[in-house]
Amino acid sequence: MKRVAILTIDHLALFELGCAVELFALPRPEIENWYETEVVTFENMPLQTIANIQISAKIIHNLNDYDMLVISSWPSESNNIDATLSSEIIKFFNDGKRIISFCSGAFLLAYLGILNGRKASTHWRYADSFQQKFPQIDYLEDVLYVYDGQLGCSAGSAAALDLGLAVIKDDFGYDIANQVARRLVIATHRMGGQSQFVQTPVHKNPDLFANTLDWACQHLNESININQLAEYAHMTRRTFDRKFRSTLNMTPKHWLTQQRIYLTKQLLEESKESIEQIATKSGFENATTLRHHFRKLLGVSPNQYRQQFHMSK
């Protein structure tokens, strides 16, 4: 069981703190060895936030008891870092433990030099300031988050959920990550590179559209016609296509391909089946078609991906 510390500070960002709590502190008794999480602070005083809200957190003096640190936010202009906090985070990182930051939290890691020579991201509104302050960091503008297994930075507030799901996937696998995503009412659409997710907004009447997506995900091995999906959602094809673009910013066909690649990645990581067998289970016409779409979306071949990420590795 991993012990998680969610770092809080004075004038903290409530939304990002809420994301961290929802992801890692919410009890999930149905999941074995779920995280044991505490909201902590190095500051010996009540913490002020927006709308005159005050919160209290567990006061600590070191991070020795924890395996993962979540930095929910940090003032972008503040390099005035408490000496104890600074030394503890640097020691935590040097010990090989995992640190993830949400939104402006990347500034704390940058001020401490932990991101030097590494890829990082933060909210677009801080992009210019971040790059000017930290030219030694490889800043990425076109990602939802950056995550390499030990360090992670989300590009914005809502992207904290995307990064959190990637962490959960690493620790518990695809099925549990999908289970948590459903509870959060977001969809896990993974892209290449930094394994990004595209968030699915909540609709006024989500059942028809969301259930259609769920049905498609459960029948990926079958030949799925877009007209069939529109009919399942009780929409005309034109309305369905428009809804898809406004919701997911892509066509239904592109989405289906992404879901099949998502399933392919899971099978490559968890099974030893041949590429031909995986192509059939993922709904591709043949292994050649699978390889084409896999390399197009991820930039590597299925075999290269398996060599890097298979669970027996």
mmCIF file of C-alpha atoms in Angstrom, residues 130 212 221 298:
data_model
loop_
_atom_site.group_PDB
_atom_site.id
_atom_site.type_symbol
_atom_site.label_atom_id
_atom_site.label_comp_id
_atom_site.label_asym_id
_atom_site.label_seq_id
_atom_site.Cartn_x
_atom_site.Cartn_y
_atom_site.Cartn_z
ATOM 1 C CA PHE A 130 7.560 29.494 -16.782
ATOM 2 C CA THR A 212 -23.559 4.480 -26.451
ATOM 3 C CA ASN A 221 -14.003 -6.696 -31.279
ATOM 4 C CA LEU A 298 1.896 6.333 -30.869
#
